[in-house]
mmCIF file of C-alpha atoms and ligand atoms in Angstrom:
data_model
loop_
_atom_site.group_PDB
_atom_site.id
_atom_site.type_symbol
_atom_site.label_atom_id
_atom_site.label_comp_id
_atom_site.label_asym_id
_atom_site.label_seq_id
_atom_site.Cartn_x
_atom_site.Cartn_y
_atom_site.Cartn_z
ATOM 1 C CA UNK A 22 -47.967 -173.873 -47.531
ATOM 2 C CA UNK A 23 -49.421 -175.391 -50.729
ATOM 3 C CA UNK A 24 -47.061 -177.610 -52.686
ATOM 4 C CA UNK A 25 -47.166 -175.225 -55.686
ATOM 5 C CA UNK A 26 -45.349 -172.603 -53.608
ATOM 6 C CA UNK A 27 -42.343 -174.827 -52.906
ATOM 7 C CA UNK A 28 -39.618 -176.366 -55.047
ATOM 8 C CA UNK A 29 -38.817 -180.030 -54.807
ATOM 9 C CA UNK A 30 -35.216 -181.203 -54.759
ATOM 10 C CA UNK A 31 -35.642 -182.260 -58.411
ATOM 11 C CA UNK A 32 -36.879 -178.813 -59.408
ATOM 12 C CA UNK A 33 -34.024 -177.137 -57.523
ATOM 13 C CA UNK A 34 -31.451 -179.333 -59.275
ATOM 14 C CA UNK A 35 -32.952 -178.776 -62.723
ATOM 15 C CA UNK A 36 -33.017 -175.011 -62.196
ATOM 16 C CA UNK A 37 -29.386 -175.081 -60.996
ATOM 17 C CA UNK A 38 -28.408 -177.135 -64.043
ATOM 18 C CA UNK A 39 -29.787 -174.456 -66.402
ATOM 19 C CA UNK A 40 -26.854 -172.296 -65.285
ATOM 20 C CA UNK A 41 -24.481 -174.788 -66.934
ATOM 21 C CA UNK A 42 -25.670 -175.391 -70.506
ATOM 22 C CA UNK A 43 -22.956 -178.049 -70.974
ATOM 23 C CA UNK A 44 -24.145 -180.155 -68.016
ATOM 24 C CA UNK A 45 -25.392 -183.572 -69.074
ATOM 25 C CA UNK A 46 -27.662 -184.311 -66.113
ATOM 26 C CA UNK A 47 -25.403 -186.980 -64.576
ATOM 27 C CA UNK A 48 -24.754 -184.882 -61.509
ATOM 28 C CA UNK A 49 -28.475 -184.328 -60.900
ATOM 29 C CA UNK A 50 -29.181 -187.989 -61.296
ATOM 30 C CA UNK A 51 -26.430 -188.780 -58.767
ATOM 31 C CA UNK A 52 -27.800 -186.362 -56.150
ATOM 32 C CA UNK A 53 -31.305 -187.779 -56.611
ATOM 33 C CA UNK A 54 -29.987 -191.312 -56.087
ATOM 34 C CA UNK A 55 -28.204 -190.191 -52.914
ATOM 35 C CA UNK A 56 -31.457 -188.563 -51.774
ATOM 36 C CA UNK A 57 -33.263 -191.857 -52.393
ATOM 37 C CA UNK A 58 -30.757 -193.661 -50.156
ATOM 38 C CA UNK A 59 -31.382 -191.028 -47.471
ATOM 39 C CA UNK A 60 -35.159 -191.493 -47.721
ATOM 40 C CA UNK A 61 -34.747 -195.246 -47.322
ATOM 41 C CA UNK A 62 -32.432 -194.743 -44.320
ATOM 42 C CA UNK A 63 -34.846 -192.224 -42.811
ATOM 43 C CA UNK A 64 -37.557 -194.830 -43.039
ATOM 44 C CA UNK A 65 -35.401 -197.526 -41.449
ATOM 45 C CA UNK A 66 -34.295 -195.172 -38.633
ATOM 46 C CA UNK A 67 -37.951 -194.260 -37.979
ATOM 47 C CA UNK A 68 -38.967 -197.943 -37.837
ATOM 48 C CA UNK A 69 -36.203 -198.617 -35.311
ATOM 49 C CA UNK A 70 -36.920 -201.474 -32.998
ATOM 50 C CA UNK A 71 -40.327 -202.072 -34.639
ATOM 51 C CA UNK A 72 -38.346 -203.564 -37.499
ATOM 52 C CA UNK A 73 -35.747 -205.087 -35.167
ATOM 53 C CA UNK A 74 -33.166 -202.547 -36.358
ATOM 54 C CA UNK A 75 -31.649 -201.450 -33.057
ATOM 55 C CA UNK A 76 -28.495 -202.968 -31.637
ATOM 56 C CA UNK A 77 -25.213 -204.274 -32.984
ATOM 57 C CA UNK A 78 -24.817 -205.983 -36.322
ATOM 58 C CA UNK A 79 -24.028 -209.642 -35.774
ATOM 59 C CA UNK A 80 -22.040 -211.542 -38.419
ATOM 60 C CA UNK A 81 -24.153 -214.521 -39.484
ATOM 61 C CA UNK A 82 -21.090 -216.704 -40.069
ATOM 62 C CA UNK A 83 -19.340 -216.063 -36.746
ATOM 63 C CA UNK A 84 -22.309 -214.999 -34.565
ATOM 64 C CA UNK A 85 -20.185 -212.134 -33.187
ATOM 65 C CA UNK A 86 -20.526 -208.345 -33.398
ATOM 66 C CA UNK A 87 -18.605 -206.941 -36.338
ATOM 67 C CA UNK A 88 -16.263 -203.951 -36.340
ATOM 68 C CA UNK A 89 -15.471 -201.544 -39.151
ATOM 69 C CA UNK A 90 -12.013 -200.448 -40.295
ATOM 70 C CA UNK A 91 -11.963 -197.900 -37.438
ATOM 71 C CA UNK A 92 -12.333 -200.729 -34.919
ATOM 72 C CA UNK A 93 -15.817 -199.447 -33.993
ATOM 73 C CA UNK A 94 -18.671 -201.869 -33.410
ATOM 74 C CA UNK A 95 -21.057 -201.701 -36.343
ATOM 75 C CA UNK A 96 -24.737 -201.185 -35.626
ATOM 76 C CA UNK A 97 -27.376 -202.977 -37.686
ATOM 77 C CA UNK A 98 -28.383 -199.603 -39.113
ATOM 78 C CA UNK A 99 -24.762 -198.784 -40.077
ATOM 79 C CA UNK A 100 -24.625 -201.870 -42.233
ATOM 80 C CA UNK A 101 -28.104 -201.378 -43.705
ATOM 81 C CA UNK A 102 -27.457 -197.694 -44.470
ATOM 82 C CA UNK A 103 -24.191 -198.540 -46.207
ATOM 83 C CA UNK A 104 -26.052 -201.097 -48.283
ATOM 84 C CA UNK A 105 -28.728 -198.560 -49.249
ATOM 85 C CA UNK A 106 -26.087 -196.098 -50.426
ATOM 86 C CA UNK A 107 -24.429 -198.762 -52.558
ATOM 87 C CA UNK A 108 -27.597 -200.214 -54.065
ATOM 88 C CA UNK A 109 -29.146 -196.836 -54.989
ATOM 89 C CA UNK A 110 -25.919 -195.534 -56.560
ATOM 90 C CA UNK A 111 -23.980 -198.374 -58.185
ATOM 91 C CA UNK A 112 -26.197 -198.919 -61.233
ATOM 92 C CA UNK A 113 -26.614 -195.445 -62.710
ATOM 93 C CA UNK A 114 -23.429 -194.934 -64.700
ATOM 94 C CA UNK A 115 -22.655 -191.655 -62.924
ATOM 95 C CA UNK A 116 -19.969 -193.063 -60.610
ATOM 96 C CA UNK A 117 -16.415 -194.255 -61.088
ATOM 97 C CA UNK A 118 -16.423 -195.654 -57.547
ATOM 98 C CA UNK A 119 -17.435 -195.122 -53.941
ATOM 99 C CA UNK A 120 -15.789 -195.044 -50.529
ATOM 100 C CA UNK A 121 -17.469 -195.320 -47.156
ATOM 101 C CA UNK A 122 -16.693 -195.244 -43.477
ATOM 102 C CA UNK A 123 -17.994 -198.801 -43.336
ATOM 103 C CA UNK A 124 -15.729 -200.243 -46.068
ATOM 104 C CA UNK A 125 -11.983 -200.643 -45.756
ATOM 105 C CA UNK A 126 -11.318 -200.300 -49.499
ATOM 106 C CA UNK A 127 -12.962 -198.332 -52.324
ATOM 107 C CA UNK A 128 -16.078 -199.940 -53.775
ATOM 108 C CA UNK A 129 -15.748 -200.899 -57.435
ATOM 109 C CA UNK A 130 -18.788 -200.432 -59.663
ATOM 110 C CA UNK A 131 -19.840 -203.994 -60.633
ATOM 111 C CA UNK A 132 -18.952 -204.930 -64.197
ATOM 112 C CA UNK A 133 -22.584 -205.196 -65.354
ATOM 113 C CA UNK A 134 -23.024 -201.425 -64.848
ATOM 114 C CA UNK A 135 -21.481 -198.515 -66.750
ATOM 115 C CA UNK A 136 -18.960 -196.279 -64.978
ATOM 116 C CA UNK A 137 -19.120 -192.495 -64.780
ATOM 117 C CA UNK A 138 -17.030 -189.489 -63.875
ATOM 118 C CA UNK A 139 -17.844 -188.900 -60.199
ATOM 119 C CA UNK A 140 -16.668 -190.360 -56.913
ATOM 120 C CA UNK A 141 -19.085 -190.672 -54.014
ATOM 121 C CA UNK A 142 -17.682 -190.691 -50.486
ATOM 122 C CA UNK A 143 -20.008 -191.151 -47.526
ATOM 123 C CA UNK A 144 -20.565 -191.837 -43.878
ATOM 124 C CA UNK A 145 -23.854 -193.722 -44.186
ATOM 125 C CA UNK A 146 -24.893 -193.162 -40.566
ATOM 126 C CA UNK A 147 -22.997 -190.611 -38.513
ATOM 127 C CA UNK A 148 -23.448 -190.584 -34.748
ATOM 128 C CA UNK A 149 -24.649 -194.180 -34.825
ATOM 129 C CA UNK A 150 -23.798 -194.697 -31.151
ATOM 130 C CA UNK A 151 -26.934 -192.564 -30.653
ATOM 131 C CA UNK A 152 -29.302 -194.867 -32.560
ATOM 132 C CA UNK A 153 -30.379 -197.049 -29.678
ATOM 133 C CA UNK A 154 -31.056 -193.991 -27.492
ATOM 134 C CA UNK A 155 -33.221 -192.355 -30.189
ATOM 135 C CA UNK A 156 -31.103 -189.242 -30.648
ATOM 136 C CA UNK A 157 -30.719 -187.607 -34.089
ATOM 137 C CA UNK A 158 -28.298 -189.247 -36.499
ATOM 138 C CA UNK A 159 -27.510 -188.498 -40.146
ATOM 139 C CA UNK A 160 -25.815 -189.461 -43.410
ATOM 140 C CA UNK A 161 -22.964 -187.347 -44.798
ATOM 141 C CA UNK A 162 -21.791 -187.380 -48.414
ATOM 142 C CA UNK A 163 -19.199 -185.742 -50.619
ATOM 143 C CA UNK A 164 -19.006 -185.764 -54.422
ATOM 144 C CA UNK A 165 -15.646 -185.478 -56.171
ATOM 145 C CA UNK A 166 -14.619 -185.696 -59.806
ATOM 146 C CA UNK A 167 -12.618 -188.804 -60.649
ATOM 147 C CA UNK A 168 -9.338 -187.798 -62.205
ATOM 148 C CA UNK A 169 -8.123 -191.386 -62.697
ATOM 149 C CA UNK A 170 -8.322 -193.373 -65.931
ATOM 150 C CA UNK A 171 -11.879 -193.612 -67.259
ATOM 151 C CA UNK A 172 -13.552 -197.005 -66.811
ATOM 152 C CA UNK A 173 -10.606 -198.396 -64.834
ATOM 153 C CA UNK A 174 -11.037 -199.708 -61.286
ATOM 154 C CA UNK A 175 -10.804 -196.854 -58.778
ATOM 155 C CA UNK A 176 -7.776 -196.664 -56.519
ATOM 156 C CA UNK A 177 -7.489 -195.186 -53.027
ATOM 157 C CA UNK A 178 -5.318 -192.414 -54.526
ATOM 158 C CA UNK A 179 -8.255 -191.226 -56.691
ATOM 159 C CA UNK A 180 -10.112 -190.237 -53.513
ATOM 160 C CA UNK A 181 -7.220 -188.408 -51.846
ATOM 161 C CA UNK A 182 -8.258 -184.928 -52.983
ATOM 162 C CA UNK A 183 -8.369 -181.865 -50.723
ATOM 163 C CA UNK A 184 -11.832 -180.746 -49.607
ATOM 164 C CA UNK A 185 -11.591 -177.654 -51.805
ATOM 165 C CA UNK A 186 -11.990 -179.982 -54.815
ATOM 166 C CA UNK A 187 -15.470 -181.174 -53.769
ATOM 167 C CA UNK A 188 -18.121 -180.675 -56.459
ATOM 168 C CA UNK A 189 -20.937 -180.969 -53.927
ATOM 169 C CA UNK A 190 -21.539 -182.078 -50.373
ATOM 170 C CA UNK A 191 -24.510 -182.664 -48.169
ATOM 171 C CA UNK A 192 -26.039 -184.462 -45.282
ATOM 172 C CA UNK A 193 -29.388 -185.872 -44.311
ATOM 173 C CA UNK A 194 -30.436 -185.422 -40.711
ATOM 174 C CA UNK A 195 -32.863 -187.930 -39.231
ATOM 175 C CA UNK A 196 -34.356 -185.850 -36.428
ATOM 176 C CA UNK A 197 -37.893 -184.766 -35.545
ATOM 177 C CA UNK A 198 -38.089 -184.065 -39.292
ATOM 178 C CA UNK A 199 -35.821 -185.527 -41.933
ATOM 179 C CA UNK A 200 -33.830 -182.837 -43.718
ATOM 180 C CA UNK A 201 -31.408 -182.810 -46.609
ATOM 181 C CA UNK A 202 -28.801 -180.045 -46.605
ATOM 182 C CA UNK A 203 -26.943 -179.517 -49.849
ATOM 183 C CA UNK A 204 -24.271 -177.360 -51.388
ATOM 184 C CA UNK A 205 -23.296 -177.495 -55.034
ATOM 185 C CA UNK A 206 -20.762 -174.735 -54.388
ATOM 186 C CA UNK A 207 -23.253 -171.861 -54.610
ATOM 187 C CA UNK A 208 -24.447 -171.397 -51.050
ATOM 188 C CA UNK A 209 -26.356 -173.888 -48.909
ATOM 189 C CA UNK A 210 -29.983 -174.957 -49.172
ATOM 190 C CA UNK A 211 -32.121 -177.157 -46.951
ATOM 191 C CA UNK A 212 -34.993 -179.458 -47.856
ATOM 192 C CA UNK A 213 -37.491 -181.058 -45.480
ATOM 193 C CA UNK A 214 -38.840 -184.501 -46.309
ATOM 194 C CA UNK A 215 -42.595 -184.424 -46.788
ATOM 195 C CA UNK A 216 -43.405 -187.886 -45.464
ATOM 196 C CA UNK A 217 -46.720 -188.048 -47.338
ATOM 197 C CA UNK A 218 -45.353 -187.096 -50.764
ATOM 198 C CA UNK A 219 -41.978 -188.751 -50.125
ATOM 199 C CA UNK A 220 -40.332 -185.630 -51.588
ATOM 200 C CA UNK A 221 -37.648 -183.339 -50.235
ATOM 201 C CA UNK A 222 -39.213 -179.845 -50.352
ATOM 202 C CA UNK A 223 -37.107 -176.673 -50.307
ATOM 203 C CA UNK A 224 -37.692 -175.101 -46.883
ATOM 204 C CA UNK A 225 -34.387 -173.343 -46.134
ATOM 205 C CA UNK A 226 -33.001 -171.088 -48.865
ATOM 206 C CA UNK A 227 -29.529 -169.620 -48.623
ATOM 207 C CA UNK A 228 -28.605 -170.710 -45.096
ATOM 208 C CA UNK A 229 -26.164 -168.277 -43.442
ATOM 209 C CA UNK A 230 -24.252 -168.894 -40.220
ATOM 210 C CA UNK A 231 -24.028 -165.854 -37.916
ATOM 211 C CA UNK A 232 -20.397 -164.712 -37.630
ATOM 212 C CA UNK A 233 -20.567 -164.436 -33.824
ATOM 213 C CA UNK A 234 -21.842 -166.856 -31.234
ATOM 214 C CA UNK A 235 -21.995 -167.595 -27.519
ATOM 215 C CA UNK A 236 -22.400 -171.347 -27.910
ATOM 216 C CA UNK A 237 -19.682 -173.996 -28.195
ATOM 217 C CA UNK A 238 -19.623 -177.775 -28.508
ATOM 218 C CA UNK A 239 -16.768 -179.978 -27.338
ATOM 219 C CA UNK A 240 -16.373 -183.287 -25.513
ATOM 220 C CA UNK A 241 -15.022 -181.853 -22.248
ATOM 221 C CA UNK A 242 -14.093 -185.301 -20.913
ATOM 222 C CA UNK A 243 -11.021 -185.013 -23.174
ATOM 223 C CA UNK A 244 -9.907 -181.720 -21.621
ATOM 224 C CA UNK A 245 -6.722 -183.063 -20.055
ATOM 225 C CA UNK A 246 -5.556 -184.146 -23.526
ATOM 226 C CA UNK A 247 -6.252 -180.827 -25.285
ATOM 227 C CA UNK A 248 -3.475 -178.674 -26.688
ATOM 228 C CA UNK A 249 -2.931 -175.274 -24.967
ATOM 229 C CA UNK A 250 -4.817 -173.152 -27.566
ATOM 230 C CA UNK A 251 -7.999 -175.175 -27.041
ATOM 231 C CA UNK A 252 -7.562 -175.126 -23.251
ATOM 232 C CA UNK A 253 -7.204 -171.367 -23.460
ATOM 233 C CA UNK A 254 -10.279 -170.929 -25.672
ATOM 234 C CA UNK A 255 -12.502 -173.093 -23.472
ATOM 235 C CA UNK A 256 -11.203 -171.537 -20.260
ATOM 236 C CA UNK A 257 -12.062 -168.100 -21.626
ATOM 237 C CA UNK A 258 -15.563 -169.237 -22.600
ATOM 238 C CA UNK A 259 -16.145 -170.803 -19.193
ATOM 239 C CA UNK A 260 -14.943 -167.646 -17.455
ATOM 240 C CA UNK A 261 -17.976 -165.915 -18.995
ATOM 241 C CA UNK A 262 -18.680 -162.282 -18.165
ATOM 242 C CA UNK A 263 -15.876 -162.124 -15.627
ATOM 243 C CA UNK A 264 -13.249 -163.439 -18.087
ATOM 244 C CA UNK A 265 -11.513 -161.845 -21.072
ATOM 245 C CA UNK A 266 -14.494 -162.479 -23.386
ATOM 246 C CA UNK A 267 -16.800 -160.488 -21.079
ATOM 247 C CA UNK A 268 -19.865 -162.495 -22.091
ATOM 248 C CA UNK A 269 -21.576 -165.692 -21.020
ATOM 249 C CA UNK A 270 -21.266 -168.873 -23.117
ATOM 250 C CA UNK A 271 -23.490 -171.902 -23.383
ATOM 251 C CA UNK A 272 -22.322 -175.452 -24.125
ATOM 252 C CA UNK A 273 -23.933 -178.306 -26.090
ATOM 253 C CA UNK A 274 -22.661 -181.827 -26.860
ATOM 254 C CA UNK A 275 -24.941 -184.215 -28.749
ATOM 255 C CA UNK A 276 -22.116 -186.598 -29.777
ATOM 256 C CA UNK A 277 -23.679 -186.716 -33.236
ATOM 257 C CA UNK A 278 -21.576 -184.408 -35.401
ATOM 258 C CA UNK A 279 -24.163 -184.076 -38.116
ATOM 259 C CA UNK A 280 -26.713 -182.835 -35.554
ATOM 260 C CA UNK A 281 -24.209 -180.349 -34.097
ATOM 261 C CA UNK A 282 -23.387 -179.114 -37.615
ATOM 262 C CA UNK A 283 -27.064 -178.589 -38.266
ATOM 263 C CA UNK A 284 -27.571 -176.600 -35.063
ATOM 264 C CA UNK A 285 -24.624 -174.410 -36.038
ATOM 265 C CA UNK A 286 -25.990 -173.883 -39.564
ATOM 266 C CA UNK A 287 -29.321 -172.782 -38.172
ATOM 267 C CA UNK A 288 -28.299 -170.609 -35.211
ATOM 268 C CA UNK A 289 -24.501 -170.362 -35.142
ATOM 269 C CA UNK A 290 -22.002 -171.810 -32.715
ATOM 270 C CA UNK A 291 -18.612 -173.438 -32.784
ATOM 271 C CA UNK A 292 -17.818 -177.169 -32.850
ATOM 272 C CA UNK A 293 -14.461 -178.572 -31.838
ATOM 273 C CA UNK A 294 -13.081 -182.076 -31.999
ATOM 274 C CA UNK A 295 -9.472 -180.913 -31.987
ATOM 275 C CA UNK A 296 -6.269 -182.865 -32.310
ATOM 276 C CA UNK A 297 -5.277 -183.969 -28.809
ATOM 277 C CA UNK A 298 -2.766 -186.164 -27.030
ATOM 278 C CA UNK A 299 -5.177 -188.922 -25.972
ATOM 279 C CA UNK A 300 -4.004 -191.484 -28.509
ATOM 280 C CA UNK A 301 -0.918 -190.487 -30.543
ATOM 281 C CA UNK A 302 -1.969 -192.931 -33.285
ATOM 282 C CA UNK A 303 -5.145 -190.884 -33.870
ATOM 283 C CA UNK A 304 -4.589 -187.252 -34.855
ATOM 284 C CA UNK A 305 -8.184 -186.300 -34.048
ATOM 285 C CA UNK A 306 -11.456 -188.204 -33.890
ATOM 286 C CA UNK A 307 -13.302 -187.277 -37.061
ATOM 287 C CA UNK A 308 -12.543 -188.682 -40.478
ATOM 288 C CA UNK A 309 -11.309 -186.216 -43.083
ATOM 289 C CA UNK A 310 -12.847 -187.507 -46.306
ATOM 290 C CA UNK A 311 -16.414 -188.308 -45.329
ATOM 291 C CA UNK A 312 -16.998 -186.259 -42.173
ATOM 292 C CA UNK A 313 -14.767 -183.174 -41.927
ATOM 293 C CA UNK A 314 -14.519 -182.254 -45.626
ATOM 294 C CA UNK A 315 -18.222 -182.386 -46.578
ATOM 295 C CA UNK A 316 -19.332 -180.663 -43.374
ATOM 296 C CA UNK A 317 -16.514 -178.124 -43.767
ATOM 297 C CA UNK A 318 -17.536 -177.349 -47.356
ATOM 298 C CA UNK A 319 -21.152 -176.806 -46.273
ATOM 299 C CA UNK A 320 -20.101 -174.622 -43.342
ATOM 300 C CA UNK A 321 -17.891 -172.411 -45.543
ATOM 301 C CA UNK A 322 -20.589 -172.148 -48.209
ATOM 302 C CA UNK A 323 -22.908 -170.879 -45.445
ATOM 303 C CA UNK A 324 -20.438 -168.120 -44.514
ATOM 304 C CA UNK A 325 -18.870 -170.015 -41.612
ATOM 305 C CA UNK A 326 -15.307 -171.245 -41.302
ATOM 306 C CA UNK A 327 -13.563 -174.604 -40.919
ATOM 307 C CA UNK A 328 -10.036 -175.273 -39.750
ATOM 308 C CA UNK A 329 -7.853 -177.895 -38.155
ATOM 309 C CA UNK A 330 -6.868 -175.122 -35.728
ATOM 310 C CA UNK A 331 -3.428 -175.196 -37.302
ATOM 311 C CA UNK A 332 -4.345 -174.873 -41.004
ATOM 312 C CA UNK A 333 -7.221 -174.495 -43.477
ATOM 313 C CA UNK A 334 -8.987 -177.854 -43.342
ATOM 314 C CA UNK A 335 -10.232 -177.808 -46.936
ATOM 315 C CA UNK A 336 -6.653 -177.408 -48.195
ATOM 316 C CA UNK A 337 -5.347 -180.536 -46.454
ATOM 317 C CA UNK A 338 -4.319 -183.209 -48.971
ATOM 318 C CA UNK A 339 -5.473 -186.544 -47.535
ATOM 319 C CA UNK A 340 -2.940 -189.348 -47.201
ATOM 320 C CA UNK A 341 -5.369 -192.227 -46.655
ATOM 321 C CA UNK A 342 -9.037 -193.038 -47.107
ATOM 322 C CA UNK A 343 -9.883 -193.269 -43.416
ATOM 323 C CA UNK A 344 -7.542 -190.529 -42.177
ATOM 324 C CA UNK A 345 -8.584 -188.748 -38.980
ATOM 325 C CA UNK A 346 -8.087 -185.061 -38.341
ATOM 326 C CA UNK A 347 -8.637 -182.360 -35.728
ATOM 327 C CA UNK A 348 -11.605 -180.165 -36.654
ATOM 328 C CA UNK A 349 -12.927 -176.762 -35.595
ATOM 329 C CA UNK A 350 -15.901 -175.278 -37.453
ATOM 330 C CA UNK A 351 -18.740 -172.814 -37.150
ATOM 331 C CA UNK A 352 -19.227 -169.082 -36.694
ATOM 332 C CA UNK A 353 -16.396 -167.398 -38.592
ATOM 333 C CA UNK A 354 -15.181 -164.968 -35.926
ATOM 334 C CA UNK A 355 -14.973 -167.679 -33.282
ATOM 335 C CA UNK A 356 -13.063 -170.068 -35.566
ATOM 336 C CA UNK A 357 -10.684 -167.237 -36.509
ATOM 337 C CA UNK A 358 -10.083 -166.590 -32.816
ATOM 338 C CA UNK A 359 -9.256 -170.260 -32.204
ATOM 339 C CA UNK A 360 -6.883 -170.227 -35.194
ATOM 340 C CA UNK A 361 -5.172 -167.121 -33.813
ATOM 341 C CA UNK A 362 -4.667 -168.895 -30.459
ATOM 342 C CA UNK A 363 -2.895 -171.697 -32.337
ATOM 343 C CA UNK A 364 -0.572 -169.084 -33.847
ATOM 344 C CA UNK A 365 -0.036 -167.119 -30.620
ATOM 345 C CA UNK A 366 3.306 -167.531 -28.853
ATOM 346 C CA UNK A 367 2.879 -169.662 -25.714
ATOM 347 C CA UNK A 368 3.493 -166.628 -23.462
ATOM 348 C CA UNK A 369 0.204 -165.116 -24.624
ATOM 349 C CA UNK A 370 -1.792 -168.096 -23.390
ATOM 350 C CA UNK A 371 -4.510 -167.036 -20.995
ATOM 351 C CA UNK A 372 -3.947 -168.537 -17.564
ATOM 352 C CA UNK A 373 -7.246 -169.467 -16.082
ATOM 353 C CA UNK A 374 -7.654 -170.767 -12.545
ATOM 354 C CA UNK A 375 -9.494 -173.631 -14.254
ATOM 355 C CA UNK A 376 -6.208 -174.880 -15.654
ATOM 356 C CA UNK A 377 -3.882 -173.851 -12.817
ATOM 357 C CA UNK A 378 -2.067 -176.035 -10.293
ATOM 358 C CA UNK A 379 -5.180 -176.526 -8.232
ATOM 359 C CA UNK A 380 -7.517 -175.955 -11.171
ATOM 360 C CA UNK A 381 -10.315 -178.046 -12.539
ATOM 361 C CA UNK A 382 -8.473 -178.917 -15.725
ATOM 362 C CA UNK A 383 -4.771 -179.154 -14.849
ATOM 363 C CA UNK A 384 -2.412 -178.027 -17.658
HETATM 364 O O1 F6P B 421 -17.739 -190.623 -35.763
HETATM 365 C C1 F6P B 421 -17.937 -189.449 -35.285
HETATM 366 C C2 F6P B 421 -18.873 -189.201 -34.120
HETATM 367 O O2 F6P B 421 -19.860 -190.173 -33.918
HETATM 368 C C3 F6P B 421 -19.469 -187.835 -34.309
HETATM 369 O O3 F6P B 421 -20.711 -187.862 -34.933
HETATM 370 C C4 F6P B 421 -19.501 -187.277 -32.921
HETATM 371 O O4 F6P B 421 -19.339 -185.888 -32.911
HETATM 372 C C5 F6P B 421 -18.343 -187.964 -32.243
HETATM 373 O O5 F6P B 421 -18.073 -189.144 -32.954
HETATM 374 C C6 F6P B 421 -18.652 -188.278 -30.802
HETATM 375 O O6 F6P B 421 -17.491 -188.522 -30.146
HETATM 376 P P1 F6P B 421 -17.434 -188.807 -28.544
HETATM 377 O O7 F6P B 421 -17.903 -190.217 -28.376
HETATM 378 O O8 F6P B 421 -16.011 -188.620 -28.199
HETATM 379 O O9 F6P B 421 -18.337 -187.823 -27.886
#
């Protein structure tokens, strides 16, 4: 399709801004700076080992692998991607501060730059355990308004806003093509990076998630730690046509949440990383502020649904920057069903031979 038939990300943002005559352009400038970080990361991911970018990040001073606040080994590309996000966004005067999966504390805008009204929260490279095996990874971001004192240093408390307060959210997916998915609270749009022009071109207008699905994603190796509602849901899916759902299901697990979210946006499905009993100190695997909330906002803006299983995820008030949470998202009817199983009295729980005394997954 000729370029004149497509919008660029810049054009899309300018046309959106015309709806808000009072808007000063700071928001657009922020999204374009985030998009620049994503283009730089896309390039680094594509260079991979050619640029010596695979493998763990080694601290120059100690010559040992470094870990982030989550205790996870940082990859070279985690550290580089975090740096790209900071460098492309700190100077513009649109931000009051930033927070990232890779930084224990909020990032203060250096004193030589002006400060603005937004907060940027990001996971610079989600699914990074997949980098060295060349599977799709992505960057996730969330934009909030800073309600703290203007021009003051940001505090952790400034970021602890429920997901429903997000002004915008998006992710870039570094797959066979690089895509940027964005919501500014009026539906979801998708852009594909034209590698020759270096521009994100609008390719997916008004993305809608089908309400029903026959595809689910979960890390089944955790099944013995799942709570009964999740055991019931999965058992019913696995029972297929002969079970209570009376239809066959298919399973996928990429272990790269941003890639699973993208599959669900494009063709439906349900993703679960629920709260479980594996490690009582971790109420779930995914992080609320920079993984669950932005993806949840996008999913709901595309007509899907997001939940912790127990409550509406976007209404949860965070208690710390790196808080983890159980997450279920995707096709609305399926997520509603899982929520209803969490509300159902225990007696209603479906007893599958899979979870019985001699079953595959013992209850
Ligand atoms: O940090 C989150 C993440 O990398 C997600 O992208 C992914 O869904 C999940 O962890 C994979 O978890 P597991 O290693 O348990 O499959």
